[in-house]
mmCIF file of C-alpha atoms and ligand atoms in Angstrom:
data_model
loop_
_atom_site.group_PDB
_atom_site.id
_atom_site.type_symbol
_atom_site.label_atom_id
_atom_site.label_comp_id
_atom_site.label_asym_id
_atom_site.label_seq_id
_atom_site.Cartn_x
_atom_site.Cartn_y
_atom_site.Cartn_z
ATOM 1 C CA MET H 15 126.633 84.741 -64.880
ATOM 2 C CA PRO H 16 127.383 87.649 -62.454
ATOM 3 C CA VAL H 17 129.995 90.257 -63.347
ATOM 4 C CA LEU H 18 131.723 92.099 -60.505
ATOM 5 C CA GLU H 19 133.038 95.486 -61.543
ATOM 6 C CA ASN H 20 134.376 98.695 -60.017
ATOM 7 C CA ILE H 21 137.343 96.784 -58.542
ATOM 8 C CA SER H 22 140.138 99.336 -58.057
ATOM 9 C CA THR H 23 142.820 96.646 -58.388
ATOM 10 C CA LEU H 24 142.387 92.908 -58.788
ATOM 11 C CA TYR H 25 145.395 90.706 -58.023
ATOM 12 C CA THR H 26 145.108 87.417 -59.880
ATOM 13 C CA CYS H 27 147.968 85.820 -57.890
ATOM 14 C CA ALA H 28 148.653 83.493 -60.829
ATOM 15 C CA ALA H 29 151.659 81.240 -60.314
ATOM 16 C CA ALA H 30 153.866 82.763 -63.033
ATOM 17 C CA GLY H 31 156.698 85.083 -61.991
ATOM 18 C CA GLY H 32 158.547 85.310 -58.704
ATOM 19 C CA GLN H 33 157.102 85.422 -55.215
ATOM 20 C CA ASN H 34 156.650 89.213 -55.434
ATOM 21 C CA GLU H 35 154.598 89.053 -58.679
ATOM 22 C CA ILE H 36 150.879 88.999 -57.882
ATOM 23 C CA HIS H 37 149.683 90.283 -61.257
ATOM 24 C CA PRO H 38 147.653 93.442 -60.538
ATOM 25 C CA VAL H 39 144.893 94.457 -62.954
ATOM 26 C CA LYS H 40 143.698 98.066 -62.543
ATOM 27 C CA ASP H 41 139.984 98.981 -62.802
ATOM 28 C CA ALA H 42 139.154 95.304 -63.150
ATOM 29 C CA ALA H 43 136.107 93.109 -63.549
ATOM 30 C CA LEU H 44 135.514 89.471 -62.706
ATOM 31 C CA ALA H 45 132.858 87.093 -64.033
ATOM 32 C CA TRP H 46 131.865 83.646 -62.862
ATOM 33 C CA ASP H 47 129.337 80.950 -63.516
ATOM 34 C CA ASP H 48 128.326 77.921 -61.522
ATOM 35 C CA GLY H 49 130.997 78.590 -58.889
ATOM 36 C CA LEU H 50 133.899 78.939 -61.330
ATOM 37 C CA VAL H 51 135.702 81.998 -62.690
ATOM 38 C CA THR H 52 134.907 82.509 -66.375
ATOM 39 C CA TRP H 53 136.587 85.816 -67.132
ATOM 40 C CA VAL H 54 138.948 88.303 -65.469
ATOM 41 C CA GLY H 55 140.496 91.473 -66.874
ATOM 42 C CA PRO H 56 140.239 95.272 -67.196
ATOM 43 C CA ARG H 57 136.638 96.552 -67.094
ATOM 44 C CA ASP H 58 137.065 98.149 -70.513
ATOM 45 C CA ASP H 59 137.722 94.721 -72.002
ATOM 46 C CA ILE H 60 134.575 92.971 -70.714
ATOM 47 C CA PRO H 61 133.515 90.774 -73.646
ATOM 48 C CA THR H 62 130.258 91.707 -75.368
ATOM 49 C CA SER H 63 128.822 88.302 -74.417
ATOM 50 C CA LEU H 64 128.877 89.476 -70.752
ATOM 51 C CA ARG H 65 127.472 92.971 -71.345
ATOM 52 C CA ASP H 66 123.892 92.037 -70.419
ATOM 53 C CA GLU H 67 124.710 89.876 -67.420
ATOM 54 C CA GLU H 68 123.896 90.817 -63.810
ATOM 55 C CA ARG H 69 126.344 93.482 -62.537
ATOM 56 C CA LEU H 70 127.720 93.684 -58.974
ATOM 57 C CA ASP H 71 129.609 96.686 -57.615
ATOM 58 C CA ALA H 72 132.861 96.128 -55.666
ATOM 59 C CA GLY H 73 132.741 99.739 -54.450
ATOM 60 C CA GLY H 74 136.274 100.509 -55.551
ATOM 61 C CA ARG H 75 137.761 97.839 -53.252
ATOM 62 C CA LEU H 76 140.627 95.475 -53.998
ATOM 63 C CA ALA H 77 139.837 91.921 -55.129
ATOM 64 C CA LEU H 78 142.086 88.977 -54.307
ATOM 65 C CA PRO H 79 141.724 85.210 -54.407
ATOM 66 C CA GLY H 80 140.196 83.721 -51.236
ATOM 67 C CA LEU H 81 142.978 83.093 -48.745
ATOM 68 C CA VAL H 82 144.315 79.563 -48.292
ATOM 69 C CA ASP H 83 145.296 78.544 -44.759
ATOM 70 C CA CYS H 84 147.598 75.616 -45.572
ATOM 71 C CA HIS H 85 148.456 74.670 -41.960
ATOM 72 C CA THR H 86 145.918 74.376 -39.123
ATOM 73 C CA HIS H 87 145.127 71.961 -36.311
ATOM 74 C CA LEU H 88 141.434 72.837 -36.563
ATOM 75 C CA ALA H 89 139.728 70.206 -34.392
ATOM 76 C CA PHE H 90 140.778 69.883 -30.759
ATOM 77 C CA GLY H 91 139.220 69.710 -27.315
ATOM 78 C CA GLY H 92 139.728 72.353 -24.603
ATOM 79 C CA TRP H 93 142.018 75.349 -24.574
ATOM 80 C CA ARG H 94 145.327 76.102 -22.798
ATOM 81 C CA ALA H 95 144.904 79.624 -21.455
ATOM 82 C CA ASP H 96 146.576 78.572 -18.181
ATOM 83 C CA GLU H 97 149.753 77.657 -20.081
ATOM 84 C CA PHE H 98 149.561 80.982 -21.885
ATOM 85 C CA GLU H 99 149.831 82.682 -18.513
ATOM 86 C CA MET H 100 152.768 80.405 -17.532
ATOM 87 C CA ARG H 101 154.571 81.326 -20.739
ATOM 88 C CA CYS H 102 153.902 85.011 -20.104
ATOM 89 C CA ARG H 103 155.685 84.517 -16.769
ATOM 90 C CA GLY H 104 158.681 83.025 -18.553
ATOM 91 C CA THR H 105 158.196 79.224 -18.495
ATOM 92 C CA ASP H 106 159.269 77.835 -21.847
ATOM 93 C CA TYR H 107 157.289 75.609 -24.213
ATOM 94 C CA LEU H 108 159.501 72.510 -23.848
ATOM 95 C CA GLU H 109 159.403 72.803 -20.058
ATOM 96 C CA ILE H 110 155.593 72.823 -20.133
ATOM 97 C CA ALA H 111 155.602 69.850 -22.532
ATOM 98 C CA ARG H 112 157.931 67.853 -20.263
ATOM 99 C CA ALA H 113 155.604 68.498 -17.303
ATOM 100 C CA GLY H 114 152.676 66.854 -19.131
ATOM 101 C CA GLY H 115 151.211 70.050 -20.547
ATOM 102 C CA GLY H 116 151.306 71.171 -24.158
ATOM 103 C CA ILE H 117 150.145 68.717 -26.796
ATOM 104 C CA ALA H 118 149.512 65.983 -24.183
ATOM 105 C CA SER H 119 147.061 68.251 -22.370
ATOM 106 C CA THR H 120 145.072 68.967 -25.544
ATOM 107 C CA MET H 121 145.219 65.249 -26.323
ATOM 108 C CA ARG H 122 143.372 64.435 -23.075
ATOM 109 C CA HIS H 123 140.643 67.005 -23.819
ATOM 110 C CA THR H 124 140.342 65.840 -27.422
ATOM 111 C CA ARG H 125 139.953 62.197 -26.413
ATOM 112 C CA ALA H 126 137.211 63.243 -23.987
ATOM 113 C CA ALA H 127 135.346 65.291 -26.608
ATOM 114 C CA SER H 128 132.603 63.721 -28.718
ATOM 115 C CA ALA H 129 132.725 63.881 -32.503
ATOM 116 C CA ASP H 130 129.635 66.120 -32.350
ATOM 117 C CA ASP H 131 131.319 68.590 -29.998
ATOM 118 C CA LEU H 132 134.403 68.735 -32.211
ATOM 119 C CA LEU H 133 132.263 69.197 -35.294
ATOM 120 C CA THR H 134 130.237 72.049 -33.787
ATOM 121 C CA ARG H 135 133.343 73.855 -32.622
ATOM 122 C CA SER H 136 135.150 73.386 -35.950
ATOM 123 C CA ARG H 137 132.121 74.748 -37.843
ATOM 124 C CA GLY H 138 132.277 77.877 -35.678
ATOM 125 C CA PHE H 139 135.994 78.327 -36.355
ATOM 126 C CA LEU H 140 135.475 77.920 -40.105
ATOM 127 C CA ARG H 141 132.630 80.445 -40.130
ATOM 128 C CA ARG H 142 134.800 83.047 -38.445
ATOM 129 C CA MET H 143 137.801 82.229 -40.647
ATOM 130 C CA ALA H 144 135.648 82.777 -43.737
ATOM 131 C CA ARG H 145 134.757 86.265 -42.477
ATOM 132 C CA LEU H 146 138.485 86.998 -42.289
ATOM 133 C CA GLY H 147 138.843 86.019 -45.946
ATOM 134 C CA VAL H 148 139.847 82.365 -45.687
ATOM 135 C CA THR H 149 138.182 80.044 -48.209
ATOM 136 C CA THR H 150 140.423 76.937 -48.146
ATOM 137 C CA VAL H 151 141.651 75.247 -44.973
ATOM 138 C CA GLU H 152 144.071 72.409 -44.372
ATOM 139 C CA CYS H 153 143.178 70.522 -41.179
ATOM 140 C CA LYS H 154 145.467 68.155 -39.284
ATOM 141 C CA SER H 155 144.577 65.371 -36.891
ATOM 142 C CA GLY H 156 147.131 64.724 -34.152
ATOM 143 C CA TYR H 157 145.382 65.392 -30.851
ATOM 144 C CA GLY H 158 143.707 61.982 -30.626
ATOM 145 C CA LEU H 159 146.774 59.716 -30.739
ATOM 146 C CA THR H 160 144.818 56.480 -30.396
ATOM 147 C CA ALA H 161 143.481 54.710 -33.462
ATOM 148 C CA GLU H 162 139.866 55.577 -32.648
ATOM 149 C CA ASP H 163 140.547 59.185 -31.651
ATOM 150 C CA GLU H 164 142.647 59.915 -34.744
ATOM 151 C CA LEU H 165 139.889 58.439 -36.903
ATOM 152 C CA LYS H 166 137.337 60.528 -34.969
ATOM 153 C CA LEU H 167 139.190 63.739 -35.907
ATOM 154 C CA LEU H 168 139.637 62.752 -39.542
ATOM 155 C CA ARG H 169 135.947 61.830 -39.798
ATOM 156 C CA VAL H 170 135.046 65.273 -38.427
ATOM 157 C CA TYR H 171 137.053 66.732 -41.331
ATOM 158 C CA ALA H 172 135.359 64.365 -43.793
ATOM 159 C CA GLN H 173 131.976 65.576 -42.530
ATOM 160 C CA LEU H 174 133.028 69.236 -42.853
ATOM 161 C CA LYS H 175 134.272 68.562 -46.368
ATOM 162 C CA GLU H 176 130.897 67.073 -47.217
ATOM 163 C CA GLU H 177 128.762 69.890 -45.831
ATOM 164 C CA GLN H 178 130.887 73.016 -46.431
ATOM 165 C CA ASP H 179 131.446 75.078 -49.549
ATOM 166 C CA MET H 180 134.892 75.861 -48.190
ATOM 167 C CA GLU H 181 137.657 73.694 -49.584
ATOM 168 C CA ILE H 182 138.807 71.377 -46.765
ATOM 169 C CA VAL H 183 142.003 69.305 -47.016
ATOM 170 C CA ALA H 184 142.769 66.687 -44.349
ATOM 171 C CA THR H 185 146.215 65.683 -43.098
ATOM 172 C CA PHE H 186 147.013 62.746 -40.817
ATOM 173 C CA LEU H 187 149.338 63.865 -38.006
ATOM 174 C CA GLY H 188 149.327 60.749 -35.828
ATOM 175 C CA ALA H 189 153.069 61.395 -35.455
ATOM 176 C CA HIS H 190 152.528 64.609 -33.466
ATOM 177 C CA ILE H 191 154.007 63.255 -30.210
ATOM 178 C CA VAL H 192 154.349 59.771 -28.742
ATOM 179 C CA PRO H 193 151.381 59.630 -26.358
ATOM 180 C CA PRO H 194 152.188 59.047 -22.654
ATOM 181 C CA GLU H 195 150.919 55.447 -22.612
ATOM 182 C CA PHE H 196 153.549 54.550 -25.240
ATOM 183 C CA ARG H 197 156.423 56.424 -23.606
ATOM 184 C CA GLU H 198 158.280 53.167 -22.906
ATOM 185 C CA ASP H 199 157.264 51.656 -26.233
ATOM 186 C CA ARG H 200 157.909 54.099 -29.065
ATOM 187 C CA GLU H 201 158.157 51.213 -31.515
ATOM 188 C CA GLY H 202 154.701 50.077 -30.474
ATOM 189 C CA TYR H 203 153.258 53.492 -31.247
ATOM 190 C CA ILE H 204 154.994 53.732 -34.622
ATOM 191 C CA ALA H 205 153.671 50.252 -35.437
ATOM 192 C CA LEU H 206 150.156 51.457 -34.530
ATOM 193 C CA LEU H 207 150.538 54.368 -36.973
ATOM 194 C CA ILE H 208 152.010 52.302 -39.787
ATOM 195 C CA ASP H 209 150.281 48.947 -39.484
ATOM 196 C CA GLU H 210 146.875 49.863 -38.116
ATOM 197 C CA LEU H 211 146.005 53.489 -38.781
ATOM 198 C CA MET H 212 147.463 54.171 -42.213
ATOM 199 C CA PRO H 213 145.669 51.298 -43.955
ATOM 200 C CA ARG H 214 142.350 52.369 -42.395
ATOM 201 C CA ILE H 215 142.861 56.049 -43.277
ATOM 202 C CA ALA H 216 143.855 55.199 -46.834
ATOM 203 C CA GLY H 217 141.010 52.682 -47.122
ATOM 204 C CA GLU H 218 138.387 55.230 -46.068
ATOM 205 C CA GLY H 219 140.068 58.082 -48.007
ATOM 206 C CA LEU H 220 140.245 60.172 -44.833
ATOM 207 C CA ALA H 221 143.474 62.084 -45.531
ATOM 208 C CA GLU H 222 145.618 63.185 -48.461
ATOM 209 C CA PHE H 223 148.776 64.012 -46.523
ATOM 210 C CA CYS H 224 150.832 62.548 -43.716
ATOM 211 C CA ASP H 225 152.639 64.994 -41.416
ATOM 212 C CA VAL H 226 155.352 64.247 -38.841
ATOM 213 C CA PHE H 227 156.539 66.542 -36.035
ATOM 214 C CA VAL H 228 160.304 66.153 -36.136
ATOM 215 C CA GLU H 229 161.589 67.555 -32.844
ATOM 216 C CA GLU H 230 163.423 66.506 -29.696
ATOM 217 C CA THR H 231 160.128 66.009 -27.803
ATOM 218 C CA ALA H 232 158.390 64.320 -30.753
ATOM 219 C CA PHE H 233 159.968 62.137 -33.495
ATOM 220 C CA SER H 234 163.520 61.683 -34.763
ATOM 221 C CA ALA H 235 164.485 62.059 -38.411
ATOM 222 C CA GLU H 236 165.030 58.302 -38.604
ATOM 223 C CA GLU H 237 161.559 57.544 -37.227
ATOM 224 C CA ALA H 238 160.079 60.097 -39.631
ATOM 225 C CA ARG H 239 161.773 58.346 -42.589
ATOM 226 C CA ARG H 240 160.042 55.084 -41.684
ATOM 227 C CA ILE H 241 156.663 56.763 -41.186
ATOM 228 C CA PHE H 242 156.943 58.543 -44.561
ATOM 229 C CA GLY H 243 158.052 55.312 -46.230
ATOM 230 C CA ALA H 244 154.796 53.727 -45.085
ATOM 231 C CA SER H 245 152.635 56.745 -45.879
ATOM 232 C CA ARG H 246 153.977 56.788 -49.438
ATOM 233 C CA ARG H 247 152.899 53.167 -49.892
ATOM 234 C CA HIS H 248 149.400 54.247 -48.832
ATOM 235 C CA GLY H 249 149.315 57.193 -51.237
ATOM 236 C CA LEU H 250 149.623 59.902 -48.558
ATOM 237 C CA ARG H 251 152.052 62.668 -49.544
ATOM 238 C CA GLY H 252 154.492 63.980 -46.937
ATOM 239 C CA LYS H 253 154.504 67.208 -44.941
ATOM 240 C CA LEU H 254 156.781 68.054 -42.014
ATOM 241 C CA HIS H 255 156.830 70.154 -38.884
ATOM 242 C CA ALA H 256 160.547 70.855 -39.203
ATOM 243 C CA ASP H 257 163.286 72.823 -37.418
ATOM 244 C CA GLN H 258 160.850 74.737 -35.205
ATOM 245 C CA LEU H 259 162.581 74.726 -31.826
ATOM 246 C CA SER H 260 165.955 73.336 -32.897
ATOM 247 C CA ASP H 261 167.795 72.488 -36.128
ATOM 248 C CA THR H 262 167.116 68.774 -36.521
ATOM 249 C CA GLY H 263 167.932 68.673 -40.238
ATOM 250 C CA GLY H 264 164.208 68.844 -40.969
ATOM 251 C CA ALA H 265 164.534 70.936 -44.122
ATOM 252 C CA ALA H 266 166.971 68.463 -45.687
ATOM 253 C CA LEU H 267 164.739 65.577 -44.610
ATOM 254 C CA ALA H 268 161.717 67.199 -46.299
ATOM 255 C CA ALA H 269 163.754 67.426 -49.505
ATOM 256 C CA GLU H 270 164.977 63.839 -49.189
ATOM 257 C CA ILE H 271 161.498 62.330 -48.805
ATOM 258 C CA GLY H 272 159.976 64.559 -51.509
ATOM 259 C CA ALA H 273 157.586 66.326 -49.126
ATOM 260 C CA VAL H 274 155.067 68.728 -50.634
ATOM 261 C CA SER H 275 155.855 71.222 -47.849
ATOM 262 C CA ALA H 276 158.123 71.778 -44.878
ATOM 263 C CA ASP H 277 156.569 73.955 -42.200
ATOM 264 C CA HIS H 278 158.079 76.194 -39.455
ATOM 265 C CA LEU H 279 161.804 76.158 -40.458
ATOM 266 C CA GLU H 280 162.690 78.843 -37.902
ATOM 267 C CA GLN H 281 166.049 77.151 -37.199
ATOM 268 C CA SER H 282 166.939 75.708 -40.623
ATOM 269 C CA ASN H 283 170.527 75.857 -41.860
ATOM 270 C CA ASP H 284 171.667 77.037 -45.310
ATOM 271 C CA GLU H 285 172.291 73.520 -46.554
ATOM 272 C CA GLY H 286 168.719 72.587 -45.649
ATOM 273 C CA ILE H 287 167.357 75.654 -47.436
ATOM 274 C CA ARG H 288 169.322 74.771 -50.601
ATOM 275 C CA ALA H 289 168.008 71.214 -50.491
ATOM 276 C CA LEU H 290 164.404 72.456 -50.161
ATOM 277 C CA VAL H 291 164.804 74.730 -53.166
ATOM 278 C CA GLU H 292 166.305 71.981 -55.315
ATOM 279 C CA ALA H 293 163.539 69.543 -54.382
ATOM 280 C CA GLY H 294 160.773 72.123 -54.984
ATOM 281 C CA VAL H 295 159.378 71.771 -51.463
ATOM 282 C CA VAL H 296 157.163 74.696 -50.385
ATOM 283 C CA ALA H 297 158.522 76.358 -47.234
ATOM 284 C CA VAL H 298 155.662 77.325 -44.909
ATOM 285 C CA CYS H 299 156.173 80.336 -42.644
ATOM 286 C CA LEU H 300 154.113 80.353 -39.414
ATOM 287 C CA PRO H 301 154.773 83.738 -37.789
ATOM 288 C CA LEU H 302 151.923 83.553 -35.265
ATOM 289 C CA ALA H 303 153.635 80.609 -33.554
ATOM 290 C CA SER H 304 156.932 82.520 -33.388
ATOM 291 C CA LEU H 305 155.103 85.519 -31.972
ATOM 292 C CA TYR H 306 153.211 83.551 -29.310
ATOM 293 C CA LEU H 307 156.320 81.595 -28.305
ATOM 294 C CA ASN H 308 158.437 84.751 -28.439
ATOM 295 C CA GLN H 309 161.025 82.954 -30.538
ATOM 296 C CA PRO H 310 163.003 83.960 -33.610
ATOM 297 C CA PRO H 311 160.786 83.811 -36.716
ATOM 298 C CA MET H 312 161.497 81.874 -39.875
ATOM 299 C CA PRO H 313 163.958 83.936 -41.948
ATOM 300 C CA ALA H 314 161.660 83.985 -44.977
ATOM 301 C CA ARG H 315 163.768 86.574 -46.800
ATOM 302 C CA ARG H 316 166.694 84.106 -46.853
ATOM 303 C CA PHE H 317 164.438 81.390 -48.249
ATOM 304 C CA ILE H 318 163.047 83.653 -50.971
ATOM 305 C CA GLU H 319 166.484 84.894 -51.961
ATOM 306 C CA ALA H 320 167.645 81.279 -52.193
ATOM 307 C CA GLY H 321 164.783 80.655 -54.647
ATOM 308 C CA ALA H 322 162.234 78.953 -52.380
ATOM 309 C CA ASP H 323 158.463 79.313 -52.668
ATOM 310 C CA VAL H 324 157.311 80.502 -49.235
ATOM 311 C CA ALA H 325 153.716 80.023 -48.084
ATOM 312 C CA VAL H 326 152.244 81.718 -44.995
ATOM 313 C CA ALA H 327 149.725 80.054 -42.680
ATOM 314 C CA THR H 328 148.338 80.390 -39.143
ATOM 315 C CA ASP H 329 149.275 77.031 -37.521
ATOM 316 C CA PHE H 330 145.997 77.560 -35.624
ATOM 317 C CA ASN H 331 146.191 75.307 -32.532
ATOM 318 C CA PRO H 332 145.408 75.715 -28.810
ATOM 319 C CA GLY H 333 149.047 75.968 -27.700
ATOM 320 C CA SER H 334 151.532 77.848 -29.845
ATOM 321 C CA ALA H 335 149.107 79.709 -32.152
ATOM 322 C CA PRO H 336 145.633 80.059 -30.615
ATOM 323 C CA THR H 337 144.285 82.356 -33.338
ATOM 324 C CA TYR H 338 143.071 81.678 -36.878
ATOM 325 C CA ASP H 339 143.617 85.234 -38.111
ATOM 326 C CA LEU H 340 145.424 84.665 -41.424
ATOM 327 C CA PRO H 341 145.532 88.379 -42.409
ATOM 328 C CA LEU H 342 147.317 88.991 -39.089
ATOM 329 C CA ALA H 343 149.805 86.224 -39.968
ATOM 330 C CA LEU H 344 150.419 87.986 -43.304
ATOM 331 C CA MET H 345 151.203 91.261 -41.565
ATOM 332 C CA LEU H 346 153.588 89.465 -39.192
ATOM 333 C CA ALA H 347 155.250 87.646 -42.107
ATOM 334 C CA CYS H 348 156.150 91.134 -43.347
ATOM 335 C CA THR H 349 157.318 92.621 -40.055
ATOM 336 C CA MET H 350 158.959 89.538 -38.495
ATOM 337 C CA SER H 351 160.077 87.446 -41.469
ATOM 338 C CA ARG H 352 160.826 90.289 -43.887
ATOM 339 C CA MET H 353 158.475 89.345 -46.680
ATOM 340 C CA THR H 354 156.985 92.127 -48.803
ATOM 341 C CA PRO H 355 153.170 92.420 -48.626
ATOM 342 C CA ALA H 356 152.944 91.057 -52.191
ATOM 343 C CA GLU H 357 155.153 88.084 -51.265
ATOM 344 C CA ALA H 358 153.015 87.393 -48.201
ATOM 345 C CA VAL H 359 149.823 87.562 -50.291
ATOM 346 C CA LYS H 360 151.236 85.162 -52.883
ATOM 347 C CA GLY H 361 152.223 82.953 -49.938
ATOM 348 C CA ALA H 362 148.622 82.740 -48.707
ATOM 349 C CA THR H 363 147.084 82.205 -52.143
ATOM 350 C CA ILE H 364 148.643 80.226 -54.996
ATOM 351 C CA LEU H 365 151.745 79.078 -53.084
ATOM 352 C CA ALA H 366 149.665 77.967 -50.103
ATOM 353 C CA ALA H 367 147.455 76.092 -52.561
ATOM 354 C CA ARG H 368 150.584 74.367 -53.869
ATOM 355 C CA ALA H 369 151.524 73.380 -50.304
ATOM 356 C CA ILE H 370 148.319 71.321 -50.158
ATOM 357 C CA GLY H 371 148.150 70.092 -53.732
ATOM 358 C CA ARG H 372 145.253 72.411 -54.676
ATOM 359 C CA GLU H 373 146.978 74.805 -57.092
ATOM 360 C CA HIS H 374 144.845 73.544 -59.993
ATOM 361 C CA ARG H 375 141.610 74.468 -58.206
ATOM 362 C CA VAL H 376 142.124 77.445 -55.846
ATOM 363 C CA GLY H 377 144.634 80.159 -54.960
ATOM 364 C CA SER H 378 144.403 82.396 -58.049
ATOM 365 C CA LEU H 379 141.727 84.212 -60.027
ATOM 366 C CA GLU H 380 141.915 82.608 -63.465
ATOM 367 C CA PRO H 381 139.242 81.106 -65.700
ATOM 368 C CA GLY H 382 138.378 77.574 -64.607
ATOM 369 C CA LYS H 383 139.392 78.099 -60.974
ATOM 370 C CA ARG H 384 136.886 78.268 -58.144
ATOM 371 C CA ALA H 385 135.227 81.682 -57.755
ATOM 372 C CA ASP H 386 136.646 82.084 -54.237
ATOM 373 C CA PHE H 387 137.598 85.717 -53.719
ATOM 374 C CA ILE H 388 137.646 88.540 -51.203
ATOM 375 C CA LEU H 389 137.149 92.289 -51.305
ATOM 376 C CA VAL H 390 139.544 94.380 -49.234
ATOM 377 C CA GLU H 391 139.100 97.996 -48.207
ATOM 378 C CA ALA H 392 142.551 99.372 -48.901
ATOM 379 C CA GLU H 393 144.385 101.241 -51.635
ATOM 380 C CA SER H 394 146.822 98.424 -52.327
ATOM 381 C CA VAL H 395 148.141 95.245 -50.690
ATOM 382 C CA ASN H 396 150.961 97.353 -49.239
ATOM 383 C CA HIS H 397 148.414 99.603 -47.578
ATOM 384 C CA TRP H 398 146.274 96.670 -46.385
ATOM 385 C CA LEU H 399 149.087 95.002 -44.438
ATOM 386 C CA TYR H 400 150.690 98.258 -43.333
ATOM 387 C CA HIS H 401 147.573 99.953 -41.883
ATOM 388 C CA PHE H 402 146.471 96.630 -40.412
ATOM 389 C CA ARG H 403 143.019 96.564 -38.885
ATOM 390 C CA PRO H 404 140.292 94.022 -38.254
ATOM 391 C CA GLY H 405 137.514 94.035 -40.800
ATOM 392 C CA ALA H 406 139.616 95.234 -43.742
ATOM 393 C CA VAL H 407 138.302 92.189 -45.625
ATOM 394 C CA SER H 408 134.764 93.423 -46.218
ATOM 395 C CA ASP H 409 133.375 90.521 -48.264
ATOM 396 C CA THR H 410 134.197 86.874 -48.829
ATOM 397 C CA PHE H 411 132.803 84.916 -51.757
ATOM 398 C CA ILE H 412 133.039 81.126 -51.828
ATOM 399 C CA LYS H 413 132.121 79.389 -55.098
ATOM 400 C CA GLY H 414 130.731 82.750 -56.215
ATOM 401 C CA LYS H 415 128.400 83.102 -53.218
ATOM 402 C CA ARG H 416 128.819 85.927 -50.738
ATOM 403 C CA ILE H 417 129.247 84.779 -47.118
ATOM 404 C CA THR H 418 126.640 86.619 -45.090
ATOM 405 C CA SER H 419 126.761 85.169 -41.564
HETATM 406 ZN ZN1 ZN C 506 151.444 72.921 -36.673
#
């Protein structure tokens, strides 16, 4: 039962308290056994039963729970660096989408990719994410958009879940866009999602959540209601890409259907925010996408002041957020969305865990939770996100094991 000591400050990130309360413990120690935390507290209070156990030295670093990336599109084929250049020249995202680029372009590359290729690439992404401090990852399908290609993506996630110590959570995002071959038959595509795919996904246990992209170029609120009605019957809880490029009433819709989270919310109105708070829906802030698209960020401060729980994630995908750097997203959540560093950290730990139904298992350092934690070379979380630099997370432990590669 290893005991890690010489931690300058450990932040448990327990759920209690407001978004800014991350529960610091000075000169702390942490013990775990068989992959689970057994004890956490001030070093002076280490119980006598642990006095003779193996000691590890944190070197005076900070300790935090492993970070939870609660919104990624992990598996996809190809990249879209050419579109990046077009956007740098001033072409906007919707214009590119209307010309057959954007999600449709990644869809073609994803359909062409083999499951093995997608698996190898996803493993590489996960390895590098772990080095950045990420220990739990939500992964969405949504670039296949045929029955077989959506199942291919979800089976890649099932395989990763099987072989990785990282916590992997799969979300079905068949309702990402209507694929080109169904452009004249939206009803046909929705029927494919509801009547064919959902029963197979539920039958094989391939996803826990169903996500819908509610946007002018994707699905209407009314279509989303029907898709969520079906997903509920199959035991898949709802998540939404909402109010990203325009206010489509996505926040209110998330509240109405009892979604576990509503993500993006850059354009949400006050009524929508109030509805989210009342329904207890986690609001997910994705500042990397706002940065890459050069669009106004989610006003997280307004959400927090209204009483919402705000999570922060990367939205890692080949178009609007082609980086999986969650610490960078935390820094941007502070500078762009006006969250405090402590609020951002709580948003990428216990509140992110809540956004994917994992708050009982990960996201805080408390006895009984997974021993997923990181060591950070900084004086405080304020200093970490203020003097931002790569490599500040020096060590990542997953289930109590240090990641070495
Ligand atoms: Zn997304």
